[in-house]
Amino acid sequence: MLRPEQMSKVSVAGSKGVMPTVIDEIHGLNLVHLSDYDGSWEGFDNGNPIEGADDASEKLVTVRALESTLGLSSEEMAPGRPEDDWEQRLEEIRTRINELDDQRSDVREELRQVDERIDRVSPFAELGIDLDLLSGYESVDVLVGEGSESDLETALEAADDVRAFETFTGGDVVAIVAAPTDGADVDGVIDDALVGVEFTRHEIPETQRGPRAYVGELEDERRKLETRIDEIDAELEDIKHTEGPFLLGLEEELSIEVQRAEAPLLFATTDRAFIAEGWIPSTQVADLESALRDAVGDSIEFEELERADYEGHDHGAVAHTDTPGDEDDEEATESEPPKQKAATDGGTTDHGGHGSGAVTMDDQPPVRLSNITPAKPFELMVKMVSQPKYSELDPTLLIFLTYPFAFGFMIGDIAYGILYMLMGYGAWKVFDSDAGKALGTIAIWAGVFTILFGWLYDDIFGFHMADVLPAEIHNMMLFAGTFDKGLQAEQWAMFWIIFSLIFGLIHLNLGLILGFVNELSHGLKAAIYEKFSWILAMNGAFIWIFSHQDAGSMGLGVDTTAAGTKPEFLVGTANEAVLYEFLGFAGLPEIVGIVGLGMLVVGLVLVGIGEGFAGALEAPAWAFGHVLSYLRMVAVLLAKGGMAFAVNLLVFGASETDGYISFAFFDAPSTVEGADEVVFEGLVWVGLTADSIVIMALGLLGAVAVFIFGHILVLLLGITAAGIQMLRLEYVEFFQKFYEGGGEEYDPFGHEAPSGQQAD
């Protein structure tokens, strides 16, 4: 499961006459990831599209344009099955839709012009002066616009060419009538006077009607145009629902036809023959050959050219098939690849040691991930970085095992887990894309582990179930409350710190082991220097840290009562184990610590040999810092628990008994008023104890609002905190140890028909 599905390179060669049949058969099987011929073989060129490709492409463009005009999407309705006379029907639909679309464009242009006229006339309607009174004068200049009336009057009074003026206002609109002095030009006398004054000029419409009446007529015209647009949109919507399935089905069939017709562009061809090569899952090579033989008989040459090796695949250098006798030639093949040349009859002139075909299209095998069904949605998280290379291990299964677990550990609340599952199910139902459904499934898995840890923590909406349920019921809940994430349980906080470090060590070791396996393709020495050295250094450092071996016991003369003694939370004390007595761990023995120290030294030496000075500089980060990065898990755990506790504290208040804080609302009133001390009266208490009905109502409504919105906030912050922080640990800490990516995704030539239909 950590390896992609094994792929085989196959070749199909034959005469041009059988090429369309071969293409149809390969397309229908939807198995072959076709290789693209690069034109490098003498006598062979890339093929030409099959006759009819241009016509099918044009019709496909037409269909997609019509779908765009209608706003049609395959998510809205299922595609139909076009009938035999689909071309005539398509032309009728195209004509009708284009007519309506042209009409809509014309009406929209008219509407735009009407809006412009309304915009020009509206200021004059506000002014309240008939439009015919604002133009046609020879002895005075008239100007209408918007600006400060006082600034305008000041500028006009100061103008030498203005003999007299009058202003009329209506709202923000100002009309100016000015008479020039003797000898001055009438035209532009106001514009000249207002130079430097902020003023927006309005052109005076040419009409004899009153501005208000004119605006009213224009608005009537606008309503008619808007109604016409609505009618056209309704007609198009009707066409969409009536003809939508037909167009979607036709697009599907034309896409298939175009794909088939353009397939020869990937082939190596001559005037008489063709060679097609591609990758196929090795387990299905026989199925492909059988189907092609049934379709064209012996008119083709079919061959499995090579079976890609996972260990650093290189064409010609490492290739395996099941052909008998290959074992004798394997050593020669690995040391010296055979040189081959294509013949112009569709065969090859040199057969080499691995079958009779030649690899004419030198490409890397594509990657089809092979994971168990529950882990498949987590392939999305791998592909968000990059598709794995064929020679790389696939980390999907490990992400499936670690990501939901760590998410649940950090949130750990039954109610939140149920809500996360509901959110995931909603996403799974709403989204039709594979990515959307994968995201929903990941959320469901995260919710499952959040419920599991919530049960172990005894938490629901931040409450300990033991505090709110009768003892006889809680005692029946097996394993509930096994752990505690509460802020008051200081010893548990130390436990979670150690737990996070151990989880980080396991996670990083898995990454380094995967990296070691990947590096083996470059040789054992490279794998030891590049990965095994860090395994020794990192594990040795933490074995020593968790042991009783210290500077004092090494005889270095260090005061063991001070710096030489390790903290008790790492190695415990004489009377108490660090991970509690029920785990029986009180620090590793001194001899084990010495071994760990030796591992650290050997690992650092190997790092220095393999990576030089740069590797030595990275040693603190790789051997120590990367593990400490996992402490963010316990930080999120305590932070989310604290936030939920704070919300409940605001709502229900708190009381203290023997130093233990509990929610006051769940204590008996006599207890709250007597032996216990009420630390904080929450909104519920304010509401229940208020003398005023108004205050009571406000207190209880406030309590409900704070509880709902507070926990929604904690819920959403849990996604951004736990989700993103663990994603960072996966991508930055874990992937960095082994993952490069950059592989090509397996994309078979073919088509999977919807609703169980098979493509013709």
mmCIF file of N, CA and C in Angstrom, residues 231-328:
data_model
loop_
_atom_site.group_PDB
_atom_site.id
_atom_site.type_symbol
_atom_site.label_atom_id
_atom_site.label_comp_id
_atom_site.label_asym_id
_atom_site.label_seq_id
_atom_site.Cartn_x
_atom_site.Cartn_y
_atom_site.Cartn_z
ATOM 1 N N GLU A 231 -38.241 38.697 -19.391
ATOM 2 C CA GLU A 231 -38.940 37.753 -20.270
ATOM 3 C C GLU A 231 -37.944 36.910 -21.072
ATOM 4 N N ILE A 232 -36.907 37.583 -21.584
ATOM 5 C CA ILE A 232 -35.890 36.854 -22.348
ATOM 6 C C ILE A 232 -35.165 35.859 -21.443
ATOM 7 N N ASP A 233 -34.822 36.303 -20.229
ATOM 8 C CA ASP A 233 -34.158 35.408 -19.285
ATOM 9 C C ASP A 233 -35.035 34.208 -18.950
ATOM 10 N N ALA A 234 -36.346 34.439 -18.836
ATOM 11 C CA ALA A 234 -37.268 33.340 -18.545
ATOM 12 C C ALA A 234 -37.303 32.348 -19.705
ATOM 13 N N GLU A 235 -37.282 32.884 -20.943
ATOM 14 C CA GLU A 235 -37.260 31.996 -22.109
ATOM 15 C C GLU A 235 -35.972 31.173 -22.133
ATOM 16 N N LEU A 236 -34.848 31.827 -21.846
ATOM 17 C CA LEU A 236 -33.577 31.106 -21.823
ATOM 18 C C LEU A 236 -33.558 30.070 -20.701
ATOM 19 N N GLU A 237 -34.140 30.419 -19.556
ATOM 20 C CA GLU A 237 -34.199 29.469 -18.442
ATOM 21 C C GLU A 237 -35.052 28.264 -18.817
ATOM 22 N N ASP A 238 -36.132 28.507 -19.554
ATOM 23 C CA ASP A 238 -36.985 27.409 -20.006
ATOM 24 C C ASP A 238 -36.225 26.501 -20.972
ATOM 25 N N ILE A 239 -35.474 27.120 -21.877
ATOM 26 C CA ILE A 239 -34.647 26.334 -22.802
ATOM 27 C C ILE A 239 -33.599 25.544 -22.028
ATOM 28 N N LYS A 240 -33.039 26.167 -21.000
ATOM 29 C CA LYS A 240 -32.010 25.515 -20.189
ATOM 30 C C LYS A 240 -32.546 24.216 -19.585
ATOM 31 N N HIS A 241 -33.749 24.270 -19.011
ATOM 32 C CA HIS A 241 -34.297 23.083 -18.358
ATOM 33 C C HIS A 241 -34.805 22.066 -19.382
ATOM 34 N N THR A 242 -35.254 22.565 -20.537
ATOM 35 C CA THR A 242 -35.782 21.658 -21.554
ATOM 36 C C THR A 242 -34.667 20.980 -22.340
ATOM 37 N N GLU A 243 -33.687 21.784 -22.759
ATOM 38 C CA GLU A 243 -32.630 21.275 -23.625
ATOM 39 C C GLU A 243 -31.309 21.020 -22.894
ATOM 40 N N GLY A 244 -31.247 21.355 -21.612
ATOM 41 C CA GLY A 244 -30.000 21.179 -20.868
ATOM 42 C C GLY A 244 -29.460 19.765 -20.903
ATOM 43 N N PRO A 245 -30.253 18.735 -20.567
ATOM 44 C CA PRO A 245 -29.738 17.364 -20.614
ATOM 45 C C PRO A 245 -29.207 16.986 -21.996
ATOM 46 N N PHE A 246 -29.914 17.439 -23.041
ATOM 47 C CA PHE A 246 -29.452 17.158 -24.405
ATOM 48 C C PHE A 246 -28.082 17.771 -24.658
ATOM 49 N N LEU A 247 -27.902 19.055 -24.282
ATOM 50 C CA LEU A 247 -26.623 19.731 -24.518
ATOM 51 C C LEU A 247 -25.497 19.095 -23.713
ATOM 52 N N LEU A 248 -25.774 18.735 -22.462
ATOM 53 C CA LEU A 248 -24.746 18.105 -21.640
ATOM 54 C C LEU A 248 -24.354 16.739 -22.198
ATOM 55 N N GLY A 249 -25.349 15.969 -22.612
ATOM 56 C CA GLY A 249 -25.051 14.670 -23.200
ATOM 57 C C GLY A 249 -24.290 14.803 -24.508
ATOM 58 N N LEU A 250 -24.675 15.809 -25.313
ATOM 59 C CA LEU A 250 -23.992 16.025 -26.584
ATOM 60 C C LEU A 250 -22.549 16.472 -26.355
ATOM 61 N N GLU A 251 -22.351 17.337 -25.370
ATOM 62 C CA GLU A 251 -20.973 17.756 -25.061
ATOM 63 C C GLU A 251 -20.120 16.549 -24.685
ATOM 64 N N GLU A 252 -20.705 15.660 -23.918
ATOM 65 C CA GLU A 252 -19.975 14.469 -23.490
ATOM 66 C C GLU A 252 -19.581 13.612 -24.686
ATOM 67 N N GLU A 253 -20.529 13.379 -25.584
ATOM 68 C CA GLU A 253 -20.244 12.538 -26.742
ATOM 69 C C GLU A 253 -19.262 13.211 -27.694
ATOM 70 N N LEU A 254 -19.404 14.522 -27.892
ATOM 71 C CA LEU A 254 -18.473 15.225 -28.778
ATOM 72 C C LEU A 254 -17.075 15.258 -28.169
ATOM 73 N N SER A 255 -16.990 15.388 -26.845
ATOM 74 C CA SER A 255 -15.682 15.366 -26.185
ATOM 75 C C SER A 255 -15.002 14.024 -26.416
ATOM 76 N N ILE A 256 -15.797 12.949 -26.337
ATOM 77 C CA ILE A 256 -15.256 11.615 -26.602
ATOM 78 C C ILE A 256 -14.794 11.511 -28.048
ATOM 79 N N GLU A 257 -15.628 12.008 -28.959
ATOM 80 C CA GLU A 257 -15.287 11.923 -30.375
ATOM 81 C C GLU A 257 -14.023 12.709 -30.692
ATOM 82 N N VAL A 258 -13.900 13.904 -30.119
ATOM 83 C CA VAL A 258 -12.703 14.715 -30.347
ATOM 84 C C VAL A 258 -11.483 14.032 -29.748
ATOM 85 N N GLN A 259 -11.644 13.473 -28.554
ATOM 86 C CA GLN A 259 -10.529 12.788 -27.910
ATOM 87 C C GLN A 259 -10.053 11.616 -28.746
ATOM 88 N N ARG A 260 -11.001 10.855 -29.277
ATOM 89 C CA ARG A 260 -10.635 9.731 -30.132
ATOM 90 C C ARG A 260 -9.959 10.210 -31.415
ATOM 91 N N ALA A 261 -10.546 11.225 -32.022
ATOM 92 C CA ALA A 261 -10.045 11.689 -33.314
ATOM 93 C C ALA A 261 -8.645 12.274 -33.206
ATOM 94 N N GLU A 262 -8.318 12.862 -32.057
ATOM 95 C CA GLU A 262 -7.011 13.514 -31.910
ATOM 96 C C GLU A 262 -5.962 12.587 -31.303
ATOM 97 N N ALA A 263 -6.330 11.350 -30.984
ATOM 98 C CA ALA A 263 -5.380 10.406 -30.391
ATOM 99 C C ALA A 263 -4.147 10.180 -31.265
ATOM 100 N N PRO A 264 -4.262 10.100 -32.615
ATOM 101 C CA PRO A 264 -3.061 9.866 -33.435
ATOM 102 C C PRO A 264 -1.978 10.923 -33.267
ATOM 103 N N LEU A 265 -2.313 12.090 -32.732
ATOM 104 C CA LEU A 265 -1.293 13.110 -32.493
ATOM 105 C C LEU A 265 -0.232 12.613 -31.515
ATOM 106 N N LEU A 266 -0.580 11.598 -30.692
ATOM 107 C CA LEU A 266 0.353 11.041 -29.722
ATOM 108 C C LEU A 266 1.118 9.841 -30.273
ATOM 109 N N PHE A 267 0.722 9.348 -31.457
ATOM 110 C CA PHE A 267 1.304 8.125 -31.999
ATOM 111 C C PHE A 267 2.519 8.443 -32.870
ATOM 112 N N ALA A 268 3.350 7.435 -33.051
ATOM 113 C CA ALA A 268 4.404 7.479 -34.062
ATOM 114 C C ALA A 268 3.845 6.793 -35.311
ATOM 115 N N THR A 269 3.837 7.494 -36.440
ATOM 116 C CA THR A 269 3.176 6.959 -37.637
ATOM 117 C C THR A 269 4.053 7.121 -38.872
ATOM 118 N N THR A 270 3.782 6.269 -39.855
ATOM 119 C CA THR A 270 4.297 6.418 -41.217
ATOM 120 C C THR A 270 3.078 6.494 -42.133
ATOM 121 N N ASP A 271 3.310 6.438 -43.436
ATOM 122 C CA ASP A 271 2.182 6.472 -44.374
ATOM 123 C C ASP A 271 1.308 5.233 -44.248
ATOM 124 N N ARG A 272 1.907 4.130 -43.753
ATOM 125 C CA ARG A 272 1.158 2.874 -43.750
ATOM 126 C C ARG A 272 0.920 2.274 -42.368
ATOM 127 N N ALA A 273 1.680 2.736 -41.369
ATOM 128 C CA ALA A 273 1.634 2.038 -40.083
ATOM 129 C C ALA A 273 1.654 3.036 -38.932
ATOM 130 N N PHE A 274 1.432 2.505 -37.745
ATOM 131 C CA PHE A 274 1.464 3.332 -36.539
ATOM 132 C C PHE A 274 2.023 2.517 -35.377
ATOM 133 N N ILE A 275 2.571 3.225 -34.404
ATOM 134 C CA ILE A 275 2.979 2.620 -33.139
ATOM 135 C C ILE A 275 2.408 3.485 -32.020
ATOM 136 N N ALA A 276 1.671 2.872 -31.111
ATOM 137 C CA ALA A 276 1.139 3.567 -29.933
ATOM 138 C C ALA A 276 1.710 2.902 -28.692
ATOM 139 N N GLU A 277 2.202 3.709 -27.782
ATOM 140 C CA GLU A 277 2.734 3.179 -26.535
ATOM 141 C C GLU A 277 2.084 3.886 -25.355
ATOM 142 N N GLY A 278 2.050 3.183 -24.253
ATOM 143 C CA GLY A 278 1.457 3.780 -23.062
ATOM 144 C C GLY A 278 1.658 2.893 -21.854
ATOM 145 N N TRP A 279 1.273 3.431 -20.717
ATOM 146 C CA TRP A 279 1.415 2.733 -19.444
ATOM 147 C C TRP A 279 0.071 2.201 -18.976
ATOM 148 N N ILE A 280 0.113 1.020 -18.374
ATOM 149 C CA ILE A 280 -1.109 0.376 -17.912
ATOM 150 C C ILE A 280 -0.774 -0.396 -16.633
ATOM 151 N N PRO A 281 -1.694 -0.470 -15.660
ATOM 152 C CA PRO A 281 -1.420 -1.308 -14.489
ATOM 153 C C PRO A 281 -1.026 -2.712 -14.916
ATOM 154 N N SER A 282 0.037 -3.237 -14.337
ATOM 155 C CA SER A 282 0.591 -4.520 -14.778
ATOM 156 C C SER A 282 -0.422 -5.653 -14.685
ATOM 157 N N THR A 283 -1.333 -5.555 -13.742
ATOM 158 C CA THR A 283 -2.316 -6.628 -13.564
ATOM 159 C C THR A 283 -3.354 -6.658 -14.679
ATOM 160 N N GLN A 284 -3.385 -5.621 -15.526
ATOM 161 C CA GLN A 284 -4.420 -5.542 -16.556
ATOM 162 C C GLN A 284 -3.860 -5.608 -17.971
ATOM 163 N N VAL A 285 -2.582 -5.950 -18.099
ATOM 164 C CA VAL A 285 -1.979 -6.068 -19.429
ATOM 165 C C VAL A 285 -2.684 -7.149 -20.236
ATOM 166 N N ALA A 286 -2.920 -8.301 -19.619
ATOM 167 C CA ALA A 286 -3.574 -9.405 -20.331
ATOM 168 C C ALA A 286 -4.985 -9.024 -20.765
ATOM 169 N N ASP A 287 -5.702 -8.272 -19.928
ATOM 170 C CA ASP A 287 -7.058 -7.845 -20.300
ATOM 171 C C ASP A 287 -7.024 -6.943 -21.522
ATOM 172 N N LEU A 288 -6.050 -6.034 -21.574
ATOM 173 C CA LEU A 288 -5.939 -5.136 -22.720
ATOM 174 C C LEU A 288 -5.629 -5.909 -23.990
ATOM 175 N N GLU A 289 -4.667 -6.827 -23.908
ATOM 176 C CA GLU A 289 -4.309 -7.598 -25.101
ATOM 177 C C GLU A 289 -5.495 -8.432 -25.575
ATOM 178 N N SER A 290 -6.201 -9.046 -24.645
ATOM 179 C CA SER A 290 -7.349 -9.873 -25.025
ATOM 180 C C SER A 290 -8.413 -9.045 -25.724
ATOM 181 N N ALA A 291 -8.690 -7.863 -25.217
ATOM 182 C CA ALA A 291 -9.714 -7.008 -25.828
ATOM 183 C C ALA A 291 -9.297 -6.567 -27.222
ATOM 184 N N LEU A 292 -8.026 -6.231 -27.397
ATOM 185 C CA LEU A 292 -7.560 -5.806 -28.718
ATOM 186 C C LEU A 292 -7.569 -6.964 -29.705
ATOM 187 N N ARG A 293 -7.211 -8.150 -29.251
ATOM 188 C CA ARG A 293 -7.246 -9.322 -30.143
ATOM 189 C C ARG A 293 -8.671 -9.624 -30.573
ATOM 190 N N ASP A 294 -9.609 -9.493 -29.635
ATOM 191 C CA ASP A 294 -11.011 -9.730 -29.996
ATOM 192 C C ASP A 294 -11.499 -8.716 -31.024
ATOM 193 N N ALA A 295 -10.951 -7.496 -30.984
ATOM 194 C CA ALA A 295 -11.428 -6.430 -31.873
ATOM 195 C C ALA A 295 -10.794 -6.501 -33.255
ATOM 196 N N VAL A 296 -9.482 -6.776 -33.342
ATOM 197 C CA VAL A 296 -8.793 -6.717 -34.643
ATOM 198 C C VAL A 296 -8.002 -7.978 -34.958
ATOM 199 N N GLY A 297 -8.063 -8.980 -34.097
ATOM 200 C CA GLY A 297 -7.380 -10.236 -34.371
ATOM 201 C C GLY A 297 -5.869 -10.076 -34.424
ATOM 202 N N ASP A 298 -5.248 -10.637 -35.445
ATOM 203 C CA ASP A 298 -3.788 -10.619 -35.578
ATOM 204 C C ASP A 298 -3.305 -9.444 -36.413
ATOM 205 N N SER A 299 -4.143 -8.437 -36.593
ATOM 206 C CA SER A 299 -3.754 -7.281 -37.412
ATOM 207 C C SER A 299 -2.838 -6.319 -36.670
ATOM 208 N N ILE A 300 -2.542 -6.613 -35.420
ATOM 209 C CA ILE A 300 -1.668 -5.747 -34.638
ATOM 210 C C ILE A 300 -0.571 -6.572 -33.977
ATOM 211 N N GLU A 301 0.482 -5.899 -33.592
ATOM 212 C CA GLU A 301 1.521 -6.479 -32.755
ATOM 213 C C GLU A 301 1.398 -5.839 -31.369
ATOM 214 N N PHE A 302 1.150 -6.660 -30.374
ATOM 215 C CA PHE A 302 1.001 -6.152 -29.001
ATOM 216 C C PHE A 302 2.147 -6.682 -28.157
ATOM 217 N N GLU A 303 2.730 -5.827 -27.344
ATOM 218 C CA GLU A 303 3.834 -6.284 -26.509
ATOM 219 C C GLU A 303 3.909 -5.489 -25.211
ATOM 220 N N GLU A 304 4.206 -6.196 -24.126
ATOM 221 C CA GLU A 304 4.567 -5.545 -22.874
ATOM 222 C C GLU A 304 6.069 -5.260 -22.940
ATOM 223 N N LEU A 305 6.419 -4.018 -23.172
ATOM 224 C CA LEU A 305 7.817 -3.655 -23.383
ATOM 225 C C LEU A 305 8.639 -3.740 -22.108
ATOM 226 N N GLU A 306 8.070 -3.292 -21.015
ATOM 227 C CA GLU A 306 8.804 -3.321 -19.755
ATOM 228 C C GLU A 306 7.829 -3.235 -18.595
ATOM 229 N N ARG A 307 8.265 -3.757 -17.484
ATOM 230 C CA ARG A 307 7.515 -3.632 -16.239
ATOM 231 C C ARG A 307 8.347 -2.740 -15.316
ATOM 232 N N ALA A 308 7.822 -1.568 -15.035
ATOM 233 C CA ALA A 308 8.613 -0.559 -14.331
ATOM 234 C C ALA A 308 9.011 -1.039 -12.946
ATOM 235 N N ASP A 309 10.271 -0.822 -12.623
ATOM 236 C CA ASP A 309 10.792 -1.169 -11.304
ATOM 237 C C ASP A 309 10.648 0.031 -10.381
ATOM 238 N N TYR A 310 10.372 -0.225 -9.118
ATOM 239 C CA TYR A 310 10.211 0.868 -8.157
ATOM 240 C C TYR A 310 11.549 1.496 -7.768
ATOM 241 N N GLU A 311 12.622 0.744 -7.910
ATOM 242 C CA GLU A 311 13.904 1.231 -7.420
ATOM 243 C C GLU A 311 14.567 2.120 -8.448
ATOM 244 N N GLY A 312 14.174 3.390 -8.483
ATOM 245 C CA GLY A 312 14.827 4.354 -9.365
ATOM 246 C C GLY A 312 14.669 3.979 -10.815
ATOM 247 N N HIS A 313 13.434 3.987 -11.318
ATOM 248 C CA HIS A 313 13.132 3.536 -12.671
ATOM 249 C C HIS A 313 13.893 4.344 -13.705
ATOM 250 N N ASP A 314 14.505 3.638 -14.657
ATOM 251 C CA ASP A 314 15.209 4.294 -15.751
ATOM 252 C C ASP A 314 15.040 3.415 -16.976
ATOM 253 N N HIS A 315 14.535 3.973 -18.056
ATOM 254 C CA HIS A 315 14.223 3.166 -19.240
ATOM 255 C C HIS A 315 15.463 2.464 -19.768
ATOM 256 N N GLY A 316 15.295 1.196 -20.039
ATOM 257 C CA GLY A 316 16.381 0.415 -20.595
ATOM 258 C C GLY A 316 17.341 -0.096 -19.543
ATOM 259 N N ALA A 317 17.465 0.626 -18.436
ATOM 260 C CA ALA A 317 18.409 0.218 -17.397
ATOM 261 C C ALA A 317 17.796 -0.793 -16.450
ATOM 262 N N VAL A 318 16.530 -0.613 -16.103
ATOM 263 C CA VAL A 318 15.854 -1.546 -15.212
ATOM 264 C C VAL A 318 14.487 -1.824 -15.792
ATOM 265 N N ALA A 319 14.277 -2.977 -16.345
ATOM 266 C CA ALA A 319 12.988 -3.321 -16.915
ATOM 267 C C ALA A 319 12.759 -4.802 -16.704
ATOM 268 N N HIS A 320 11.564 -5.166 -16.324
ATOM 269 C CA HIS A 320 11.271 -6.567 -16.018
ATOM 270 C C HIS A 320 9.982 -6.967 -16.722
ATOM 271 N N THR A 321 9.966 -8.123 -17.304
ATOM 272 C CA THR A 321 8.739 -8.695 -17.837
ATOM 273 C C THR A 321 8.678 -10.139 -17.395
ATOM 274 N N ASP A 322 7.564 -10.758 -17.681
ATOM 275 C CA ASP A 322 7.398 -12.158 -17.305
ATOM 276 C C ASP A 322 7.813 -13.105 -18.418
ATOM 277 N N THR A 323 8.493 -12.566 -19.457
ATOM 278 C CA THR A 323 8.899 -13.400 -20.576
ATOM 279 C C THR A 323 9.940 -14.420 -20.137
ATOM 280 N N PRO A 324 9.753 -15.712 -20.406
ATOM 281 C CA PRO A 324 10.734 -16.724 -19.994
ATOM 282 C C PRO A 324 12.099 -16.423 -20.590
ATOM 283 N N GLY A 325 13.125 -16.680 -19.818
ATOM 284 C CA GLY A 325 14.484 -16.471 -20.297
ATOM 285 C C GLY A 325 15.033 -15.110 -20.004
ATOM 286 N N ASP A 326 14.226 -14.217 -19.463
ATOM 287 C CA ASP A 326 14.703 -12.868 -19.195
ATOM 288 C C ASP A 326 15.799 -12.852 -18.148
ATOM 289 N N GLU A 327 15.783 -13.828 -17.227
ATOM 290 C CA GLU A 327 16.747 -13.802 -16.142
ATOM 291 C C GLU A 327 18.178 -13.820 -16.675
ATOM 292 N N ASP A 328 18.414 -14.522 -17.784
ATOM 293 C CA ASP A 328 19.766 -14.633 -18.325
ATOM 294 C C ASP A 328 20.261 -13.314 -18.884
#
